[in-house]
Structures are given as C-alpha cells and as structure tokens.
PDB file of C-alpha atoms in Angstrom:
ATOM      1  CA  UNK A 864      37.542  19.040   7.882  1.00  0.00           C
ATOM      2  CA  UNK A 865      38.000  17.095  10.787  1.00  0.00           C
ATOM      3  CA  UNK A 866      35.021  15.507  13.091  1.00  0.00           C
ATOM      4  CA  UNK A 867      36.244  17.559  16.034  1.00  0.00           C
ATOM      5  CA  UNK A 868      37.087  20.565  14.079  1.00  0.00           C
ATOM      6  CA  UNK A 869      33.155  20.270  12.956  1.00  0.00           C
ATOM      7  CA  UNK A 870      32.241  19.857  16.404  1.00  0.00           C
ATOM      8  CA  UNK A 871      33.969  23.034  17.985  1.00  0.00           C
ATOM      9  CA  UNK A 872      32.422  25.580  15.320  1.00  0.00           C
ATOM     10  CA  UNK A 873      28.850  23.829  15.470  1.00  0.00           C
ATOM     11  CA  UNK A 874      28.611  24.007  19.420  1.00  0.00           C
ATOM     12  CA  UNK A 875      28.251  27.455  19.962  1.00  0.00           C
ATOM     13  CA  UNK A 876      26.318  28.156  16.471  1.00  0.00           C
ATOM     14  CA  UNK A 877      23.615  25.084  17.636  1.00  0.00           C
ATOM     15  CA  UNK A 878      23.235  26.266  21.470  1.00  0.00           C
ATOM     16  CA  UNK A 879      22.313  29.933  20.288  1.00  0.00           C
ATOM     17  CA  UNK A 880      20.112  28.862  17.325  1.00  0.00           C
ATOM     18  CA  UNK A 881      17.855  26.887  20.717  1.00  0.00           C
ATOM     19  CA  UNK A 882      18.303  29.766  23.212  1.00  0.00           C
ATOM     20  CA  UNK A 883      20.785  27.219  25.216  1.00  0.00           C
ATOM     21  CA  UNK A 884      23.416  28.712  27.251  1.00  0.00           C
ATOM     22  CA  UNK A 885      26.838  26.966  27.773  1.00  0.00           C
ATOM     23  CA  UNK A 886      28.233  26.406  31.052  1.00  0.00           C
ATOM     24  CA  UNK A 887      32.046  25.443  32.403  1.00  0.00           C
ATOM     25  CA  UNK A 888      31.906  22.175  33.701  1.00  0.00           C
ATOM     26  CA  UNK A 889      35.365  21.562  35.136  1.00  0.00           C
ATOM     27  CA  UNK A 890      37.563  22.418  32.061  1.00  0.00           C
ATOM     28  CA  UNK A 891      37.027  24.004  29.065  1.00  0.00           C
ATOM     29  CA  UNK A 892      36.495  21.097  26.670  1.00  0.00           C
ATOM     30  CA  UNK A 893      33.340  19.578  28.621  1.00  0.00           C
ATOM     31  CA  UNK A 894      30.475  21.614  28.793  1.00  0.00           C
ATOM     32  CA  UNK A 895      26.815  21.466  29.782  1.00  0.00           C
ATOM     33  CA  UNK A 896      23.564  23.100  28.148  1.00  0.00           C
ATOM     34  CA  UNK A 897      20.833  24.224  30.239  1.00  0.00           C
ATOM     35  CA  UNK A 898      17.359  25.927  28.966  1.00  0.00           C
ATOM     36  CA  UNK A 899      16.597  29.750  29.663  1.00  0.00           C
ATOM     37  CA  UNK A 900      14.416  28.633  32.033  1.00  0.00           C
ATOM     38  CA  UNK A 901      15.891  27.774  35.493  1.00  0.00           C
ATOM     39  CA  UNK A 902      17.275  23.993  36.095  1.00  0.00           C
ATOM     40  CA  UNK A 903      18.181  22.057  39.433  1.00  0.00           C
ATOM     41  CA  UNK A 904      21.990  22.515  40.120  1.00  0.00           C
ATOM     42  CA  UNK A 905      24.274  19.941  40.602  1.00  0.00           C
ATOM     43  CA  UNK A 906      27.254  20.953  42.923  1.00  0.00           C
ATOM     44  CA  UNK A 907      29.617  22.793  40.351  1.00  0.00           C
ATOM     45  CA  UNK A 908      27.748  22.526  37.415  1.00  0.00           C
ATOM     46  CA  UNK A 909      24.297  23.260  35.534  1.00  0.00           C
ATOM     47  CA  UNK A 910      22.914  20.714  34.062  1.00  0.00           C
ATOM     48  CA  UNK A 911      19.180  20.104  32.538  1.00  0.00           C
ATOM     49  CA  UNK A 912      17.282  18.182  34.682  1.00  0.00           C
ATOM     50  CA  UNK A 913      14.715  15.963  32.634  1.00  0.00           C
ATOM     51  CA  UNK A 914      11.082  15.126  34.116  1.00  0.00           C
ATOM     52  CA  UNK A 915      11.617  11.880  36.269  1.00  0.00           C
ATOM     53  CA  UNK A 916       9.306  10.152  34.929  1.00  0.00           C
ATOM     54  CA  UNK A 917      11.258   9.858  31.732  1.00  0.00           C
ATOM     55  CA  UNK A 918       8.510  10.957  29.702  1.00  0.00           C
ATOM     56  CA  UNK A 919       6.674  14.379  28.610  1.00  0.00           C
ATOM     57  CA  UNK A 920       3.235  14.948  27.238  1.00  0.00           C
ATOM     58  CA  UNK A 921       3.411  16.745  24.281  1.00  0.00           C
ATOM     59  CA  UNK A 922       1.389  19.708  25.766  1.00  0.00           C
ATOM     60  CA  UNK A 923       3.594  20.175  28.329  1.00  0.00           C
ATOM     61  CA  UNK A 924       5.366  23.087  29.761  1.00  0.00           C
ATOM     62  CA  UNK A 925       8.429  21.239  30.104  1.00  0.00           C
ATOM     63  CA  UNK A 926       8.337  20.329  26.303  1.00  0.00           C
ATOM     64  CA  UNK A 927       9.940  23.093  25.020  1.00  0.00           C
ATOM     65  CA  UNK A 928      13.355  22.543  27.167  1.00  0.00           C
ATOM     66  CA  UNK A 929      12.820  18.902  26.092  1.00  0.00           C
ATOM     67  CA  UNK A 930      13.118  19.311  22.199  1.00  0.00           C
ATOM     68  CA  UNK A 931      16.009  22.005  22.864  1.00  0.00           C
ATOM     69  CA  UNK A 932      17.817  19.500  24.561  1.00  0.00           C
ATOM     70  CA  UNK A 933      17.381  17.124  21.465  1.00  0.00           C
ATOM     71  CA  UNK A 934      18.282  19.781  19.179  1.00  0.00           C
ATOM     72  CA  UNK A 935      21.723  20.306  21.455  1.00  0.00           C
ATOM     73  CA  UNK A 936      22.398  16.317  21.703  1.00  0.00           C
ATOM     74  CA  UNK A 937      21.751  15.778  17.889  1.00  0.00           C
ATOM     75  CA  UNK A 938      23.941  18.738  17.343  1.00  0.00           C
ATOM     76  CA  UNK A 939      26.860  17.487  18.795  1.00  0.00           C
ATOM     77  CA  UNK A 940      26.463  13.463  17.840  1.00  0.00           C
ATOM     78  CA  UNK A 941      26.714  14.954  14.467  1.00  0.00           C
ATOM     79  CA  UNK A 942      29.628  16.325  15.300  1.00  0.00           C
ATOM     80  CA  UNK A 943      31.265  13.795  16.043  1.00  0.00           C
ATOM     81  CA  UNK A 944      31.205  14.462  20.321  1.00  0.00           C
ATOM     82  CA  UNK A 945      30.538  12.167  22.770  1.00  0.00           C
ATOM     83  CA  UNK A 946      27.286  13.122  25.343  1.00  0.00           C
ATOM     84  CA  UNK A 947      26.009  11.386  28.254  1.00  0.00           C
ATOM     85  CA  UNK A 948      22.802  10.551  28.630  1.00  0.00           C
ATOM     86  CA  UNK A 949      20.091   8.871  30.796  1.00  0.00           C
ATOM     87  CA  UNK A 950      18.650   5.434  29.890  1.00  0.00           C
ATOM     88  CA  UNK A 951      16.372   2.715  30.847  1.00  0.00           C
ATOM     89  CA  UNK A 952      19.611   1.102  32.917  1.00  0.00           C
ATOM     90  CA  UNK A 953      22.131   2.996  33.240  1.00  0.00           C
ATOM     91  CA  UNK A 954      23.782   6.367  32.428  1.00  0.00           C
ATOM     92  CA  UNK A 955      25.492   6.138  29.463  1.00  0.00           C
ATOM     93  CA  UNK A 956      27.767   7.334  26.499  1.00  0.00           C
ATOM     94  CA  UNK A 957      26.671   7.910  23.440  1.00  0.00           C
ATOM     95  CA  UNK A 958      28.310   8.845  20.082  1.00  0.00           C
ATOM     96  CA  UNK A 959      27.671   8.161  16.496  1.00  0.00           C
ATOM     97  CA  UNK A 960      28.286   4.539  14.967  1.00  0.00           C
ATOM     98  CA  UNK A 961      29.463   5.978  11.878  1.00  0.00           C
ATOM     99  CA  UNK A 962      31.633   8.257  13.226  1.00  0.00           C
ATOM    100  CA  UNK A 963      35.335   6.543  13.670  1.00  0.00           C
ATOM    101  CA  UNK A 964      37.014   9.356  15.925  1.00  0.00           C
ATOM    102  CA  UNK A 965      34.016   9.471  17.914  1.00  0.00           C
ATOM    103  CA  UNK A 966      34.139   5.485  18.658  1.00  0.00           C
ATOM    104  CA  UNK A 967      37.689   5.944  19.485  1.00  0.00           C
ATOM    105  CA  UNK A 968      37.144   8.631  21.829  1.00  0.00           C
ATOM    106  CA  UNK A 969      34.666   6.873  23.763  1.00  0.00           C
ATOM    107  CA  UNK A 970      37.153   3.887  24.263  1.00  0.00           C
ATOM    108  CA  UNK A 971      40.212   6.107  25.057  1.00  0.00           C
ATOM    109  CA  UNK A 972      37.797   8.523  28.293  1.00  0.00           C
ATOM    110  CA  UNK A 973      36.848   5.382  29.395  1.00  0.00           C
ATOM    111  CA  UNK A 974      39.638   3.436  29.335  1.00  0.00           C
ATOM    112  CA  UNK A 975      38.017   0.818  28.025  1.00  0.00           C
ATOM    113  CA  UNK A 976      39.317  -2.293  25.777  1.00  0.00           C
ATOM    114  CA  UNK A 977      39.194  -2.302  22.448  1.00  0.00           C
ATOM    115  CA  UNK A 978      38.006  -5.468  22.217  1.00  0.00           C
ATOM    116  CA  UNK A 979      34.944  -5.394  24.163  1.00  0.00           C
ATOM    117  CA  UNK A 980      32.337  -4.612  22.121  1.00  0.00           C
ATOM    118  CA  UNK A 981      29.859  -1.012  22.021  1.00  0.00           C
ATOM    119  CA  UNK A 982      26.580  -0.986  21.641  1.00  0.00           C
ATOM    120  CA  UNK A 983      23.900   0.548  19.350  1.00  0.00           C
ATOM    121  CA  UNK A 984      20.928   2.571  19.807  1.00  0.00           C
ATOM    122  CA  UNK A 985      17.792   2.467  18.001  1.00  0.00           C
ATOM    123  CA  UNK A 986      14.689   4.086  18.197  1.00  0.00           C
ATOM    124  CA  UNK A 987      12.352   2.231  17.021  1.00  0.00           C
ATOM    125  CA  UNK A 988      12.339  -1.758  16.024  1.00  0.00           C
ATOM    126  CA  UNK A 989      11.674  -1.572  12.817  1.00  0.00           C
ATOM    127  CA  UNK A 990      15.265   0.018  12.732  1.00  0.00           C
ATOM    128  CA  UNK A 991      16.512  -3.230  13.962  1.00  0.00           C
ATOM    129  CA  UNK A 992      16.448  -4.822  10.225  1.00  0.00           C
ATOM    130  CA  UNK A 993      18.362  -2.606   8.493  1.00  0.00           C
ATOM    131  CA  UNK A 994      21.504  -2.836  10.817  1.00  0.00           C
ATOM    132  CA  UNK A 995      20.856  -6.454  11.894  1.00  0.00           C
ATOM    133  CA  UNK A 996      19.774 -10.134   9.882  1.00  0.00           C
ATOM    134  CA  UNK A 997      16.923 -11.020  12.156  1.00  0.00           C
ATOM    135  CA  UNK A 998      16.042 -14.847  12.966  1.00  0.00           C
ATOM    136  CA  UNK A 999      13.142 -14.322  15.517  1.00  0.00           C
ATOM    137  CA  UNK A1000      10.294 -13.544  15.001  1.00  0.00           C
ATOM    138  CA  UNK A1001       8.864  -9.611  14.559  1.00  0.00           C
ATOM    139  CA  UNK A1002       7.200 -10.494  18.185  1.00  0.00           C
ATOM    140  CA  UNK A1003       9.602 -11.718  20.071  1.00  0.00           C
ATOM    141  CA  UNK A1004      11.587  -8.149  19.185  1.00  0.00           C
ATOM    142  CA  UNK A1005       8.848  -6.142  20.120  1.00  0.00           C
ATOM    143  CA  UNK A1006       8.336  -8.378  23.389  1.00  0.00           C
ATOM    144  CA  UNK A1007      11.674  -7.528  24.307  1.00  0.00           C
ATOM    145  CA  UNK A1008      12.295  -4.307  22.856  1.00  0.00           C
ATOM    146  CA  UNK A1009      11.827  -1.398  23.620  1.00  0.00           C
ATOM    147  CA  UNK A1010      13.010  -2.542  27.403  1.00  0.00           C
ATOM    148  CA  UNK A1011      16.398  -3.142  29.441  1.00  0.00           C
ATOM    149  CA  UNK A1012      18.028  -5.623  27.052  1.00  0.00           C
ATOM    150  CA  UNK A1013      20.350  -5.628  24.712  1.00  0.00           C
ATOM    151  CA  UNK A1014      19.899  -8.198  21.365  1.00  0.00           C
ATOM    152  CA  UNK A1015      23.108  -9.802  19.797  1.00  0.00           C
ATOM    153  CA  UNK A1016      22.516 -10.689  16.592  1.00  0.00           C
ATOM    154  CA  UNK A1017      24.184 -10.914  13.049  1.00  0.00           C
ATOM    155  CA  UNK A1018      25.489  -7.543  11.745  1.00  0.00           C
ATOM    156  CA  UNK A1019      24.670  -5.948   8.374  1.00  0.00           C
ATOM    157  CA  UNK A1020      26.799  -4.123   6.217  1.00  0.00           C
ATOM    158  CA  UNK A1021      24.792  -0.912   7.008  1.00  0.00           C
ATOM    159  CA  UNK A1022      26.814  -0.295  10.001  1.00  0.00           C
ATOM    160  CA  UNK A1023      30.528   1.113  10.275  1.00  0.00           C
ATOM    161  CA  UNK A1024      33.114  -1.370   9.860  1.00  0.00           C
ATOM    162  CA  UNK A1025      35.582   0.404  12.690  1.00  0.00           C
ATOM    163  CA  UNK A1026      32.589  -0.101  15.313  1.00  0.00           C
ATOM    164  CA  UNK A1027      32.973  -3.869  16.929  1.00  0.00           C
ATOM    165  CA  UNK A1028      35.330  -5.223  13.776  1.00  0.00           C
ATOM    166  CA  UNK A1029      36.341  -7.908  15.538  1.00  0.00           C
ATOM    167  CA  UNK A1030      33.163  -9.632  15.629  1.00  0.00           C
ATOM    168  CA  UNK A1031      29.963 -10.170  12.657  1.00  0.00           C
ATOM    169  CA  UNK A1032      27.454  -9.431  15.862  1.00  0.00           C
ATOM    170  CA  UNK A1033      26.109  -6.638  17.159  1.00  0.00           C
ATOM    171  CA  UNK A1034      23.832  -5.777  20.389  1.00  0.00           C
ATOM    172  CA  UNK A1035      20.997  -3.669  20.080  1.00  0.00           C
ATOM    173  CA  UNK A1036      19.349  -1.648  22.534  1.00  0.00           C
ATOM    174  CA  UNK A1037      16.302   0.574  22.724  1.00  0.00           C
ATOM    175  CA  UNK A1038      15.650   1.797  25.919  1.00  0.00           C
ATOM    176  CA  UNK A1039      12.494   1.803  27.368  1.00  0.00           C
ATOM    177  CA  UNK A1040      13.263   5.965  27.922  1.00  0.00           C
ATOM    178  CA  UNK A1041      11.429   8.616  26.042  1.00  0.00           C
ATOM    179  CA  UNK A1042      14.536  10.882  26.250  1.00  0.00           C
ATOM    180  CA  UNK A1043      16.505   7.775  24.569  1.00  0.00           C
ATOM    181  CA  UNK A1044      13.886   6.992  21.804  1.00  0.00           C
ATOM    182  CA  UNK A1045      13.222  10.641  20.654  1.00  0.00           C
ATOM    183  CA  UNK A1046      17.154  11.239  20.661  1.00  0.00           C
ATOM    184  CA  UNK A1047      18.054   7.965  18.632  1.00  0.00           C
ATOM    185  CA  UNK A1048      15.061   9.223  15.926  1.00  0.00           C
ATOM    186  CA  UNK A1049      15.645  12.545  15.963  1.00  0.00           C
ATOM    187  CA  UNK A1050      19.473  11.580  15.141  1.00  0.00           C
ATOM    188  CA  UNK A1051      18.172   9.389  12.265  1.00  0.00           C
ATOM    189  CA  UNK A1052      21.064   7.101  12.538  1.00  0.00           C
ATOM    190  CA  UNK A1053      22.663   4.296  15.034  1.00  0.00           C
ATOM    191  CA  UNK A1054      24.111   5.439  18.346  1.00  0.00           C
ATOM    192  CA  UNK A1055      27.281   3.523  19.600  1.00  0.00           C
ATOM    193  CA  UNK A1056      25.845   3.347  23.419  1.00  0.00           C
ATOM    194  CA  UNK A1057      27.676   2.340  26.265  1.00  0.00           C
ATOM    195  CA  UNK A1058      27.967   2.835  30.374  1.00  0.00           C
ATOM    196  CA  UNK A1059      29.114   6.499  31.855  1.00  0.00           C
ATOM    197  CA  UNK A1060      31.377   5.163  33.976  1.00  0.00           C
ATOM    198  CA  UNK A1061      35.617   4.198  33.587  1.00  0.00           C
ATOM    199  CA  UNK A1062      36.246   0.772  32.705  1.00  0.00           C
ATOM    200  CA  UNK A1063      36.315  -1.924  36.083  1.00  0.00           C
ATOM    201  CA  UNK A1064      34.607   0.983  38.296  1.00  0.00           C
ATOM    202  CA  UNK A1065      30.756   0.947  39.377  1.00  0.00           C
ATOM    203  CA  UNK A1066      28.377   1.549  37.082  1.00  0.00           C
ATOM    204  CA  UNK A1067      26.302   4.979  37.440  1.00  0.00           C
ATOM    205  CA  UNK A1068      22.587   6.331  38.299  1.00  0.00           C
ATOM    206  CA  UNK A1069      23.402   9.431  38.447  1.00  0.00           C
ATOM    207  CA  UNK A1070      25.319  12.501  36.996  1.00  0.00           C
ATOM    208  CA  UNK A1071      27.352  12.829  39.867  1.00  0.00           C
ATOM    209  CA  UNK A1072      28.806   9.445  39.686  1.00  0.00           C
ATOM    210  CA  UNK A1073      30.490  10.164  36.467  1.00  0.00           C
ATOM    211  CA  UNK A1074      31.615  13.380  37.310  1.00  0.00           C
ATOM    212  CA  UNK A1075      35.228  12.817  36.562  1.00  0.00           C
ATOM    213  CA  UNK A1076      34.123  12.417  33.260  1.00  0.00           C
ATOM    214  CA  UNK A1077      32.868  15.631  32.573  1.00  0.00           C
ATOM    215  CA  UNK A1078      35.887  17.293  31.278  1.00  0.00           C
ATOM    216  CA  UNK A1079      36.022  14.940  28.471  1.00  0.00           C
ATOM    217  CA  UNK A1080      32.857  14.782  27.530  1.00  0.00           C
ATOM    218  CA  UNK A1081      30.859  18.043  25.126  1.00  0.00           C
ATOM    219  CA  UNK A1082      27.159  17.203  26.624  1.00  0.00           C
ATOM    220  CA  UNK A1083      26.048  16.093  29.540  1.00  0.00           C
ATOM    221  CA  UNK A1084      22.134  15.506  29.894  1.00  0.00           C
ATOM    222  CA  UNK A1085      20.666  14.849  33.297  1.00  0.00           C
ATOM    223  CA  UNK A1086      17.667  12.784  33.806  1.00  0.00           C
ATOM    224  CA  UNK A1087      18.103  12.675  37.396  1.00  0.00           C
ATOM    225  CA  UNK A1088      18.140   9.305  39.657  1.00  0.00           C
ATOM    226  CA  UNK A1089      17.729   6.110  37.573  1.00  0.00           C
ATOM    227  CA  UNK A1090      16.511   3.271  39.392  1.00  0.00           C
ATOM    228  CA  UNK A1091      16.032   2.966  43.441  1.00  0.00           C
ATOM    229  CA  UNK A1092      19.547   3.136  43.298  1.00  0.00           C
ATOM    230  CA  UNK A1093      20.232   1.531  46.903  1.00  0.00           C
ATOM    231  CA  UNK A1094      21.037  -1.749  45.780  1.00  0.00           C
ATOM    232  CA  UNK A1095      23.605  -3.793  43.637  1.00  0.00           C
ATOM    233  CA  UNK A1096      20.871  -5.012  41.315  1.00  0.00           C
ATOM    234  CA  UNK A1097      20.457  -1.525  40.529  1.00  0.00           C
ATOM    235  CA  UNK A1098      23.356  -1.307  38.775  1.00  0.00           C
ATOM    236  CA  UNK A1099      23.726  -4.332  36.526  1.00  0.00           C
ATOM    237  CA  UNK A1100      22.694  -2.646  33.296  1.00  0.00           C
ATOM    238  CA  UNK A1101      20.951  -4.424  30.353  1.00  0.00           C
ATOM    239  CA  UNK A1102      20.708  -8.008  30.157  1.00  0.00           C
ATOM    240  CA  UNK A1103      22.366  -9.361  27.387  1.00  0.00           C
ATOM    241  CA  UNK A1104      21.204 -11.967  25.102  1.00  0.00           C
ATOM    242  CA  UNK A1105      22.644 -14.190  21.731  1.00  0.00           C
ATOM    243  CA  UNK A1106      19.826 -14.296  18.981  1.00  0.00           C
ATOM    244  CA  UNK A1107      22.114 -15.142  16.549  1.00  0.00           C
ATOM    245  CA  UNK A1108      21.432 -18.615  16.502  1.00  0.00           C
ATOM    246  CA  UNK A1109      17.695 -19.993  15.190  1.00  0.00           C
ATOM    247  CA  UNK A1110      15.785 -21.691  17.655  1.00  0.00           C
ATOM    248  CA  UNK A1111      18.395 -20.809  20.478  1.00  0.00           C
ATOM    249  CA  UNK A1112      19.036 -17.808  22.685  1.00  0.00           C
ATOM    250  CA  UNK A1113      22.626 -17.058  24.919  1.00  0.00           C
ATOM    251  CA  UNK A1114      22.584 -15.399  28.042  1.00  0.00           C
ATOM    252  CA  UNK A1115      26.077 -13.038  27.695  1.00  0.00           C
ATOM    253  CA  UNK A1116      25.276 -10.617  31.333  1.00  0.00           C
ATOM    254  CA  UNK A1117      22.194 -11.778  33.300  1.00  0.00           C
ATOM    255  CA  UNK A1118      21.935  -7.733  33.865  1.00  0.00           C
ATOM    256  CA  UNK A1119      18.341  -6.425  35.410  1.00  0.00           C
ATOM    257  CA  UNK A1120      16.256  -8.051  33.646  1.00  0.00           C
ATOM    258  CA  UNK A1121      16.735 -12.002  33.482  1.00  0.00           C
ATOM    259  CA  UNK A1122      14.306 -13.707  34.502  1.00  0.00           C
ATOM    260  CA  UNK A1123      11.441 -12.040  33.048  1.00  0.00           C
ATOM    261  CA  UNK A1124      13.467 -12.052  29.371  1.00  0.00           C
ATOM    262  CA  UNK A1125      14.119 -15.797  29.804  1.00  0.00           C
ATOM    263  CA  UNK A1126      10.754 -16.342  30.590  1.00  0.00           C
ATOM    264  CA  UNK A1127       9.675 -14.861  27.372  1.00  0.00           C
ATOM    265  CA  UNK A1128      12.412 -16.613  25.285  1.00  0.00           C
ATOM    266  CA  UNK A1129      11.417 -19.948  26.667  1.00  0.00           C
ATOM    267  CA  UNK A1130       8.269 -20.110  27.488  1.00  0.00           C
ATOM    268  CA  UNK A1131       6.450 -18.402  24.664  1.00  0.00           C
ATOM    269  CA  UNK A1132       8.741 -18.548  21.581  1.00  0.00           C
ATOM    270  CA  UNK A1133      10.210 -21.801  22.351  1.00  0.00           C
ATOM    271  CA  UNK A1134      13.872 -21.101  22.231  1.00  0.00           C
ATOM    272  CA  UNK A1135      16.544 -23.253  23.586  1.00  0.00           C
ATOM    273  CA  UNK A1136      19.229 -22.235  26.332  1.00  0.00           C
ATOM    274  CA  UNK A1137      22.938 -22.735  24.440  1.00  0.00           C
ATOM    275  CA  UNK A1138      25.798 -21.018  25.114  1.00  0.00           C
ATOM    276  CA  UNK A1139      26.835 -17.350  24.092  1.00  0.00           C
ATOM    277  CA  UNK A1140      30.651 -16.133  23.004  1.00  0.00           C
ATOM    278  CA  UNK A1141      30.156 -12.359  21.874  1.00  0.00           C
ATOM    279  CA  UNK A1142      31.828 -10.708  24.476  1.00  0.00           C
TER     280      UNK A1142
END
C-alpha cells in the first residue's frame, strides 16, 4: 500500500484515538487538528495555538493538548504527509527523510528545485552521528546545536538515498524549539525540514503567511509569531555552515545567527574561514 493511501486511513483513526477534531482548511485535502479544549482562531481556520514561549512544563495544563498534538504530527509523518510546523527560525515543512513520495511532495507544493538541497531534523545531538561522519569536536556540536544553524557535513549511509542525491553532505538542524525537539524524538527518525513558504517568495513567521499552502498540506501546527517579526533580519532563517572539512568551516547563508556562530568557530575551536559549495 501506498504512502498516501496509508496516510488517508490513519488520519481520521489517529485524531479520534487523541480526542482531536478535524477541521476544513480551504479544501478537503489540507486539514487542521485542534484539542477539545478551545484554541485561538485564525481567520478561516482552527488551528492549535502552542504556548509562545515555545516551551511547556511538564505539569502544565496546556500539556495535555501539547502531547496530542505530537501524537497527530507523528501520525501523519508516518504517513508519509507533509505538516507545518513552528521552529527556532522559521515556519517550516516537515516530512519524513525516508519517505520518497513525501520528499517529492514537499518539492512539487513548494515549487522548489530539485537540486537545492532539504534539510534534516534531529532531536537530540547525539543523533547527529548516526546520519552524519563528524570531524569537530562533540563541543563544538553542542555549542552550536541545539540553536538557529544548520551543520553541513558528510552524509552516512543511514539516511535515504532519494533525499539530497546529488550531493555526499547533509545539513542538520535542531532547533532550539521544544515543540521541534519533542516532535523529531517522538518521531524516532530524521525529518526532511525546510521553509513554509513557495520557492523565491518571503520567508514566514506566521501561519497566515503560508496560507496558500494549506490546501496541500495534512497538518498545520501553529506556534504563533516567531521572532519580532518587523524586520528583514527576522526572516533570514538558519545560518548555514560547511563542517565537512577538518580544521575549516564554510559560511553557505549568513542567516540569523552569524556572527555569534563565527565567533564560536573561530575563536574557541580554532577553525579556519574557506570557502563552502553545498548549495
């Protein structure tokens, strides 16, 4: 059975197994899971709004709409769907990096090339060295990570060959957002991860920026507004470095966080500026 035939008969099964109810959200093949208890509204839609902070204590009230909204997400990456969700940066699109049709779908709503690169999610940084050969050191990762960058290094055979094969790197991200971390552990598995937004237009803070989107898309989870959001820099997503070299580093997007990464790089690891080709 196909991915997306999987997908269609888990959805409803998965949102009444968590007490989630489904909810149009411009067509019939995008839709949007709320908990029983009553969520903000975003004009024409439902949508779960997580805490703002980006984090929930495990005593709290709002836990319980938290972990359905896992349960939901997980649900459908398994499937094979694509959901957005709130990071660090950005919003973004996630799917599974072993799923094929689900890479391919994520490239095809956005428009996007296939020869720019996705993306992968981690939870935690000891995932890091099963999907990647590391050359820096344990502390530089966990300097760096989890935060607003994304790591290019060399590849491992772990991950799908159809995601990135034009290239032996890979970047990894793990956002410095509980939502992200919980999801990308509770999943078990890499997340191909990349902006909500179609290919050449502005990047998006919030739910409503993507909205065109929607239709397309089986779960959208709202975090609310990422960022200040009233200037450019807010908007220039992860920065993106080469660590596939020893002893050097490659700045690929300058992104949000620049300075403070190059700071690190140089400054207390030692590693030389050179020039960076992944994208």
């Amino acid at each position: 059975m196909s991915p997306a035939r999987r997908c269609r008969g888990m959805r409803a099964a998965v949102a009444a197994s968590v007490g989630l109810s489904e909810v149009s959200a411009g067509s019939r093949s995008g839709r949007l899971f709320r908990p029983p208890s009553p969520a903000p509204a975003a004009p024409g839609a439902r949508l779960l709004r997580l805490p703002g902070s980006g984090a929930v204590q495990a005593a709290s009230p709002e836990r319980a709409g938290w972990t359905e909204a896992l349960r939901a997400a997980v649900a459908e990456l398994r499937a094979g769907a694509v959901v957005a969700v709130p990071t660090d940066t950005l919003y973004g699109l996630a799917c599974a990096a072993s799923c094929s049709a689900a890479l391919r779908a994520v490239y095809r709503l956005k428009g996007r090339s296939e020869a720019k690169p996705l993306a992968v999610c981690l939870g935690r940084v000891a995932d890091v060295y099963r999907y990647c050969r590391v050359r820096v050191p344990e502390e530089l990762l966990k300097d760096l990570l989890p935060g607003p960058v994304t790591l290019v290094m060399e590849r491992s055979e772990e991950l799908n060959k159809d995601l990135n094969p034009f290239t032996p790197l890979v970047g990894i991200r793990i956002p410095d957002h509980a939502f992200m971390q919980d999801l990308a552990q509770m999943f078990e598995g890499p997340l191909a991860l990349t902006s909500a937004n179609l290919s050449s237009q502005a990047s998006s803070l919030n739910v409503e920026e993507f909205q065109d989107l929607w239709p397309q898309l089986s779960l959208v989870i709202d975090g609310g507004q990422i960022g200040g959001g009233q200037s450019p820099e807010c908007r220039l997503g992860s920065t993106v470095v080469d660590l596939s070299v020893p002893g050097k580093f490659g700045i690929i997007r300058p992104g949000c966080a620049l300075e403070s990464t190059t700071a690190i790089l140089q400054q207390k690891y030692g590693l030389l500026p050179s020039h960076a080709s992944y994208l």
